[in-house]
PDB file of C-alpha atoms in Angstrom:
ATOM      1  CA  UNK A  20       0.000   0.000   0.000  1.00  0.00           C
ATOM      2  CA  UNK A  21       1.295   3.446  -0.922  1.00  0.00           C
ATOM      3  CA  UNK A  22       1.493   5.783   2.064  1.00  0.00           C
ATOM      4  CA  UNK A  23       2.941   8.710   0.126  1.00  0.00           C
ATOM      5  CA  UNK A  24       0.939  11.883   0.527  1.00  0.00           C
ATOM      6  CA  UNK A  25      -0.499  13.389  -2.634  1.00  0.00           C
ATOM      7  CA  UNK A  26       1.066  16.752  -3.476  1.00  0.00           C
ATOM      8  CA  UNK A  27      -1.142  19.542  -4.760  1.00  0.00           C
ATOM      9  CA  UNK A  28       0.279  22.662  -6.385  1.00  0.00           C
ATOM     10  CA  UNK A  29      -1.913  25.749  -6.806  1.00  0.00           C
ATOM     11  CA  UNK A  30      -0.747  28.162  -9.478  1.00  0.00           C
ATOM     12  CA  UNK A  31      -2.005  31.630 -10.345  1.00  0.00           C
ATOM     13  CA  UNK A  32      -0.295  34.701 -11.732  1.00  0.00           C
ATOM     14  CA  UNK A  33       0.542  36.665  -8.588  1.00  0.00           C
ATOM     15  CA  UNK A  34       0.352  33.893  -5.944  1.00  0.00           C
ATOM     16  CA  UNK A  35      -1.216  36.495  -3.674  1.00  0.00           C
ATOM     17  CA  UNK A  36      -4.944  35.712  -3.612  1.00  0.00           C
ATOM     18  CA  UNK A  37      -6.647  32.703  -5.197  1.00  0.00           C
ATOM     19  CA  UNK A  38      -3.797  30.224  -4.893  1.00  0.00           C
ATOM     20  CA  UNK A  39      -3.031  31.338  -1.332  1.00  0.00           C
ATOM     21  CA  UNK A  40      -6.679  30.985  -0.286  1.00  0.00           C
ATOM     22  CA  UNK A  41      -6.863  27.550  -1.938  1.00  0.00           C
ATOM     23  CA  UNK A  42      -3.671  26.434  -0.212  1.00  0.00           C
ATOM     24  CA  UNK A  43      -5.003  27.763   3.098  1.00  0.00           C
ATOM     25  CA  UNK A  44      -8.284  25.862   2.700  1.00  0.00           C
ATOM     26  CA  UNK A  45      -6.542  22.625   1.712  1.00  0.00           C
ATOM     27  CA  UNK A  46      -4.104  22.799   4.645  1.00  0.00           C
ATOM     28  CA  UNK A  47      -7.015  23.535   6.984  1.00  0.00           C
ATOM     29  CA  UNK A  48      -9.304  20.776   5.693  1.00  0.00           C
ATOM     30  CA  UNK A  49      -6.721  18.076   4.893  1.00  0.00           C
ATOM     31  CA  UNK A  50      -4.401  18.523   7.853  1.00  0.00           C
ATOM     32  CA  UNK A  51      -1.217  16.617   7.138  1.00  0.00           C
ATOM     33  CA  UNK A  52      -2.785  14.129   4.690  1.00  0.00           C
ATOM     34  CA  UNK A  53      -1.842  16.251   1.664  1.00  0.00           C
ATOM     35  CA  UNK A  54       1.298  18.218   0.846  1.00  0.00           C
ATOM     36  CA  UNK A  55       0.255  21.694  -0.233  1.00  0.00           C
ATOM     37  CA  UNK A  56       2.244  24.072  -2.422  1.00  0.00           C
ATOM     38  CA  UNK A  57       1.393  27.306  -4.163  1.00  0.00           C
ATOM     39  CA  UNK A  58       3.254  29.530  -6.602  1.00  0.00           C
ATOM     40  CA  UNK A  59       2.783  32.248  -9.169  1.00  0.00           C
ATOM     41  CA  UNK A  60       4.002  32.774 -12.709  1.00  0.00           C
ATOM     42  CA  UNK A  61       4.643  36.453 -11.853  1.00  0.00           C
ATOM     43  CA  UNK A  62       4.480  36.637  -8.043  1.00  0.00           C
ATOM     44  CA  UNK A  63       3.368  39.802  -6.296  1.00  0.00           C
ATOM     45  CA  UNK A  64       5.435  41.470  -3.575  1.00  0.00           C
ATOM     46  CA  UNK A  65       2.988  40.545  -0.819  1.00  0.00           C
ATOM     47  CA  UNK A  66      -0.134  38.513  -0.253  1.00  0.00           C
ATOM     48  CA  UNK A  67      -3.453  40.266  -0.976  1.00  0.00           C
ATOM     49  CA  UNK A  68      -4.681  41.868   2.307  1.00  0.00           C
ATOM     50  CA  UNK A  69      -8.339  41.274   1.345  1.00  0.00           C
ATOM     51  CA  UNK A  70      -7.583  37.550   0.879  1.00  0.00           C
ATOM     52  CA  UNK A  71      -5.889  37.481   4.288  1.00  0.00           C
ATOM     53  CA  UNK A  72      -8.897  39.218   5.864  1.00  0.00           C
ATOM     54  CA  UNK A  73     -11.451  36.963   4.141  1.00  0.00           C
ATOM     55  CA  UNK A  74      -9.615  33.840   5.314  1.00  0.00           C
ATOM     56  CA  UNK A  75      -9.219  35.234   8.838  1.00  0.00           C
ATOM     57  CA  UNK A  76     -13.033  35.514   8.991  1.00  0.00           C
ATOM     58  CA  UNK A  77     -13.282  31.722   8.634  1.00  0.00           C
ATOM     59  CA  UNK A  78     -10.505  31.093  11.141  1.00  0.00           C
ATOM     60  CA  UNK A  79      -7.661  30.429   8.707  1.00  0.00           C
ATOM     61  CA  UNK A  80      -4.469  32.446   9.039  1.00  0.00           C
ATOM     62  CA  UNK A  81      -2.501  32.864   5.814  1.00  0.00           C
ATOM     63  CA  UNK A  82      -0.470  35.881   6.960  1.00  0.00           C
ATOM     64  CA  UNK A  83       2.725  33.809   7.070  1.00  0.00           C
ATOM     65  CA  UNK A  84       2.523  32.944   3.362  1.00  0.00           C
ATOM     66  CA  UNK A  85       4.679  34.749   0.823  1.00  0.00           C
ATOM     67  CA  UNK A  86       4.135  34.842  -2.937  1.00  0.00           C
ATOM     68  CA  UNK A  87       6.758  32.644  -4.583  1.00  0.00           C
ATOM     69  CA  UNK A  88       7.886  32.120  -8.150  1.00  0.00           C
ATOM     70  CA  UNK A  89       6.717  28.945  -9.810  1.00  0.00           C
ATOM     71  CA  UNK A  90       9.592  26.562 -10.492  1.00  0.00           C
ATOM     72  CA  UNK A  91       9.707  23.622 -12.857  1.00  0.00           C
ATOM     73  CA  UNK A  92      10.804  21.410  -9.957  1.00  0.00           C
ATOM     74  CA  UNK A  93       7.751  22.329  -7.876  1.00  0.00           C
ATOM     75  CA  UNK A  94       5.497  21.440 -10.792  1.00  0.00           C
ATOM     76  CA  UNK A  95       7.378  18.258 -11.693  1.00  0.00           C
ATOM     77  CA  UNK A  96       7.221  17.017  -8.085  1.00  0.00           C
ATOM     78  CA  UNK A  97       3.479  17.621  -7.703  1.00  0.00           C
ATOM     79  CA  UNK A  98       0.752  15.049  -8.332  1.00  0.00           C
ATOM     80  CA  UNK A  99      -2.056  17.506  -8.958  1.00  0.00           C
ATOM     81  CA  UNK A 100      -1.598  20.945 -10.504  1.00  0.00           C
ATOM     82  CA  UNK A 101      -4.480  23.367 -10.176  1.00  0.00           C
ATOM     83  CA  UNK A 102      -4.191  26.473 -12.301  1.00  0.00           C
ATOM     84  CA  UNK A 103      -6.164  29.643 -11.741  1.00  0.00           C
ATOM     85  CA  UNK A 104      -5.787  31.871 -14.738  1.00  0.00           C
ATOM     86  CA  UNK A 105      -2.041  31.830 -15.393  1.00  0.00           C
ATOM     87  CA  UNK A 106      -2.604  31.045 -19.063  1.00  0.00           C
ATOM     88  CA  UNK A 107       0.423  30.079 -21.116  1.00  0.00           C
ATOM     89  CA  UNK A 108       2.747  30.629 -18.153  1.00  0.00           C
ATOM     90  CA  UNK A 109       1.413  27.483 -16.469  1.00  0.00           C
ATOM     91  CA  UNK A 110       3.763  24.533 -16.907  1.00  0.00           C
ATOM     92  CA  UNK A 111       2.491  21.340 -18.482  1.00  0.00           C
ATOM     93  CA  UNK A 112       4.023  18.010 -17.576  1.00  0.00           C
ATOM     94  CA  UNK A 113       2.824  14.728 -19.034  1.00  0.00           C
ATOM     95  CA  UNK A 114       1.192  12.371 -16.570  1.00  0.00           C
ATOM     96  CA  UNK A 115       0.076  15.054 -14.121  1.00  0.00           C
ATOM     97  CA  UNK A 116      -3.501  15.625 -13.146  1.00  0.00           C
ATOM     98  CA  UNK A 117      -4.516  19.138 -14.159  1.00  0.00           C
ATOM     99  CA  UNK A 118      -7.518  21.193 -13.228  1.00  0.00           C
ATOM    100  CA  UNK A 119      -8.080  24.751 -14.354  1.00  0.00           C
ATOM    101  CA  UNK A 120     -10.301  26.612 -11.938  1.00  0.00           C
ATOM    102  CA  UNK A 121     -11.978  29.649 -13.465  1.00  0.00           C
ATOM    103  CA  UNK A 122     -12.101  32.020 -10.517  1.00  0.00           C
ATOM    104  CA  UNK A 123     -12.424  35.761 -10.382  1.00  0.00           C
ATOM    105  CA  UNK A 124      -9.122  37.464  -9.587  1.00  0.00           C
ATOM    106  CA  UNK A 125      -9.366  39.111  -6.144  1.00  0.00           C
ATOM    107  CA  UNK A 126      -6.505  41.539  -6.911  1.00  0.00           C
ATOM    108  CA  UNK A 127      -7.447  45.097  -6.080  1.00  0.00           C
ATOM    109  CA  UNK A 128     -10.839  44.109  -4.651  1.00  0.00           C
ATOM    110  CA  UNK A 129     -12.126  44.659  -1.140  1.00  0.00           C
ATOM    111  CA  UNK A 130     -12.973  41.904   1.308  1.00  0.00           C
ATOM    112  CA  UNK A 131     -16.690  42.023   0.336  1.00  0.00           C
ATOM    113  CA  UNK A 132     -15.769  41.010  -3.215  1.00  0.00           C
ATOM    114  CA  UNK A 133     -13.268  38.395  -2.028  1.00  0.00           C
ATOM    115  CA  UNK A 134     -15.683  36.480   0.257  1.00  0.00           C
ATOM    116  CA  UNK A 135     -17.620  34.778  -2.590  1.00  0.00           C
ATOM    117  CA  UNK A 136     -14.320  33.783  -4.247  1.00  0.00           C
ATOM    118  CA  UNK A 137     -13.124  32.357  -0.908  1.00  0.00           C
ATOM    119  CA  UNK A 138     -16.348  30.367  -0.529  1.00  0.00           C
ATOM    120  CA  UNK A 139     -16.218  29.020  -4.088  1.00  0.00           C
ATOM    121  CA  UNK A 140     -12.622  27.920  -3.499  1.00  0.00           C
ATOM    122  CA  UNK A 141     -13.684  26.087  -0.320  1.00  0.00           C
ATOM    123  CA  UNK A 142     -16.355  24.161  -2.254  1.00  0.00           C
ATOM    124  CA  UNK A 143     -13.826  23.163  -4.923  1.00  0.00           C
ATOM    125  CA  UNK A 144     -11.263  22.138  -2.282  1.00  0.00           C
ATOM    126  CA  UNK A 145     -13.855  19.901  -0.566  1.00  0.00           C
ATOM    127  CA  UNK A 146     -14.551  18.144  -3.887  1.00  0.00           C
ATOM    128  CA  UNK A 147     -10.839  17.790  -4.630  1.00  0.00           C
ATOM    129  CA  UNK A 148     -10.100  16.442  -1.156  1.00  0.00           C
ATOM    130  CA  UNK A 149     -12.909  13.880  -1.342  1.00  0.00           C
ATOM    131  CA  UNK A 150     -11.352  12.666  -4.590  1.00  0.00           C
ATOM    132  CA  UNK A 151      -7.746  12.637  -3.322  1.00  0.00           C
ATOM    133  CA  UNK A 152      -8.423  11.087   0.092  1.00  0.00           C
ATOM    134  CA  UNK A 153     -11.473   8.861  -0.227  1.00  0.00           C
ATOM    135  CA  UNK A 154     -13.285   8.304   3.042  1.00  0.00           C
ATOM    136  CA  UNK A 155     -12.062   5.027   4.508  1.00  0.00           C
TER     137      UNK A 155
END
């Protein structure tokens, strides 16, 4: 039996909003059953404050996360790659599971506009997690 944890990589352009919220939800809901990574094709300087605030409202702290540049190694070493609007900059490796999540970009929006994006991400994470870690 394979005990290796599945690795999920979330990729968006700035790695400051959507991918950070998705990573926060997956860490929160999966605990240590999944390895979670996130990166951006053109990372921002800092994480989106509205994303931080929206996640804080549901008890998830993502303030310690920093936007990081997507590397080929991170992509190659991941089992599932979830892209969120990084277009042609997203790496494609044969044999990986890909999902492209069409989500509104929270950049420059206030927390009121970010809440529905946060909630949609949670729903998608729950579906993904049920698929990755079937209930025993």
